[in-house]
Amino acid sequence: MDNRLSDALWQQLWHGLRNNSSPLPALTIRGDRALVSAYPVSELAATSIGLAAQAAASLTGNPCSLEVDGMLASRWFQHALRPVNRQMPPLWDPFAGDYATENGWIRLHTNAPHHRAAMEKVLGKHADRQPLAAAVAQWTGSDLEQAVVDAGGCAAALRSFSEWQQHAQGQSVSREALIEQTLQACGPAPTWRLLPARPLLGVRVLDLTRIIAGPVATRFLAGLGAEVLRIDPPGWQEPSLEEEISLGKRCARLDLKSSEGRQQFEKLLSQSDVLVHGYRADALSNLGYDTETLQRIRPGLVDVSLNSWGWTGPWRNRRGFDSLVQMACGIAERGRLWQGSDAPVPLPVQALDHATGYMMAAAVLEGLRQRLLHNTGFTARLSLARTACLLTDAPYPQDAQPAGLGPRQIQDEDAEAVISQWGVAYRLRSPFWLPGMPLNWSKAPSPFGSAAAEWTRTGQACLTPT
């Protein structure tokens, strides 16, 4: 890995979390093998995980020096679990991917059934990718992108970095803070124990996130002892990710468009310490839950939210995913040039999602620290597009060639297997070392909707002051 780029990323991440208000703590990154990419993906993995770990250390006052295993951090950006005697589910819908247009390339994101249906409204239903590719080839990239978006789907045309810099959304995102933070009105004095070994024991986290970034954040918080309750709408599925991102959580369902669902949600929220959500910019407000309402229901709430394309600009309410942001902001185009390929070359992992997830976890921990210091509520906002700026600002030199990670090894994994409804799996070891604060999950992965939408009695007991 490139130490110079790691140092630069670490400085940006820490100052983004603390608004340049505290000295840069030491971070030691071990290992020199890195994911092969035009961008410092492994450096971003190590530093973003380091940020979350350092934020936990700051919350508890742990004085020990932090070390991150760069290779393990990179592997956490791939898969945390390795199933035994069974195949991992496919990550992509058969029609998802990159297609040549009349004047370039476009990526269609069709993993969710309603997103695939939206694409088919524009391009028709096809038996396989070949006739779909022929239909795509009749369009210009920008026209097809807009048509799919207008139909309620998800697509992004390939743009260069300079084209994104000139785009209204790219300009808006570049002006946003990496982690936008606001202190809110005071709430009741918290009563968390903040045990060094399980710093979030007794902290209740209400999780309204989907796909990767938000679930990565709440999975990390669960690994520090938080009680995480994930809420999904009826019928929502993520078969390719469910086992991976439900580790350590209880998973329930509520319909926030029904009076009964809203009533139960507000009851849960009133008993929560943290809310993490990944709705588009105005979606939660349109349901009647803007920042002021959330803080009124739960004074002192730590509220951390994610948006794909940023919080300002014309695309602020556009549906988006990591792979689409990579296409639009110039990452896939530079990868294409770096590889000498005709087709777009994305990052080797969904790095924007994972890095933003750990940054969200760090923001939650910083919000809890602020709550302890001032009894205030706290809001923070992040986006995949703003995280992408970290990479597009610091590509590898053109002639650089990272060494590659090689295959996953047994020594990379915990000795104890994880047993869940899906079967047996082995989990990666913790990617960081901070004496006195292990990363450990007390619950196996659980299917969506398998738990009641309520807090456990155990969680209530944990809120008793020491």
mmCIF file of C-alpha atoms in Angstrom, residues 59 188-195 199-204 272-274 298 300 302 364-365 367-373 376 462-466:
data_model
loop_
_atom_site.group_PDB
_atom_site.id
_atom_site.type_symbol
_atom_site.label_atom_id
_atom_site.label_comp_id
_atom_site.label_asym_id
_atom_site.label_seq_id
_atom_site.Cartn_x
_atom_site.Cartn_y
_atom_site.Cartn_z
ATOM 1 C CA LEU A 59 -15.859 7.768 23.106
ATOM 2 C CA PRO A 188 -32.093 13.842 28.825
ATOM 3 C CA ALA A 189 -28.737 12.912 30.310
ATOM 4 C CA PRO A 190 -27.563 9.576 28.839
ATOM 5 C CA THR A 191 -27.006 6.590 31.111
ATOM 6 C CA TRP A 192 -24.799 4.355 28.993
ATOM 7 C CA ARG A 193 -22.175 2.310 30.761
ATOM 8 C CA LEU A 194 -19.410 2.794 28.180
ATOM 9 C CA LEU A 195 -17.551 -0.309 29.247
ATOM 10 C CA PRO A 199 -18.522 0.498 24.570
ATOM 11 C CA LEU A 200 -22.028 0.474 23.085
ATOM 12 C CA LEU A 201 -23.620 -1.948 25.517
ATOM 13 C CA GLY A 202 -27.071 -0.538 26.287
ATOM 14 C CA VAL A 203 -27.138 1.802 23.280
ATOM 15 C CA ARG A 204 -30.185 1.273 21.077
ATOM 16 C CA SER A 272 -33.871 4.811 20.753
ATOM 17 C CA ASP A 273 -30.500 6.447 21.221
ATOM 18 C CA VAL A 274 -29.472 6.366 17.562
ATOM 19 C CA ARG A 298 -36.698 11.501 20.854
ATOM 20 C CA GLY A 300 -31.131 14.084 22.179
ATOM 21 C CA VAL A 302 -28.134 10.842 17.360
ATOM 22 C CA VAL A 364 -22.646 7.843 15.242
ATOM 23 C CA LEU A 365 -19.817 7.405 17.756
ATOM 24 C CA GLY A 367 -22.560 11.964 18.026
ATOM 25 C CA LEU A 368 -22.628 9.852 21.171
ATOM 26 C CA ARG A 369 -19.481 11.613 22.357
ATOM 27 C CA GLN A 370 -21.086 15.001 21.752
ATOM 28 C CA ARG A 371 -24.198 13.849 23.590
ATOM 29 C CA LEU A 372 -22.084 12.923 26.610
ATOM 30 C CA LEU A 373 -20.209 16.215 26.513
ATOM 31 C CA THR A 376 -27.279 17.641 22.827
ATOM 32 C CA CYS A 462 -28.541 -2.308 29.959
ATOM 33 C CA LEU A 463 -29.606 1.316 30.271
ATOM 34 C CA THR A 464 -29.345 1.169 34.064
ATOM 35 C CA PRO A 465 -26.544 3.521 35.193
ATOM 36 C CA THR A 466 -23.495 1.951 36.803
#
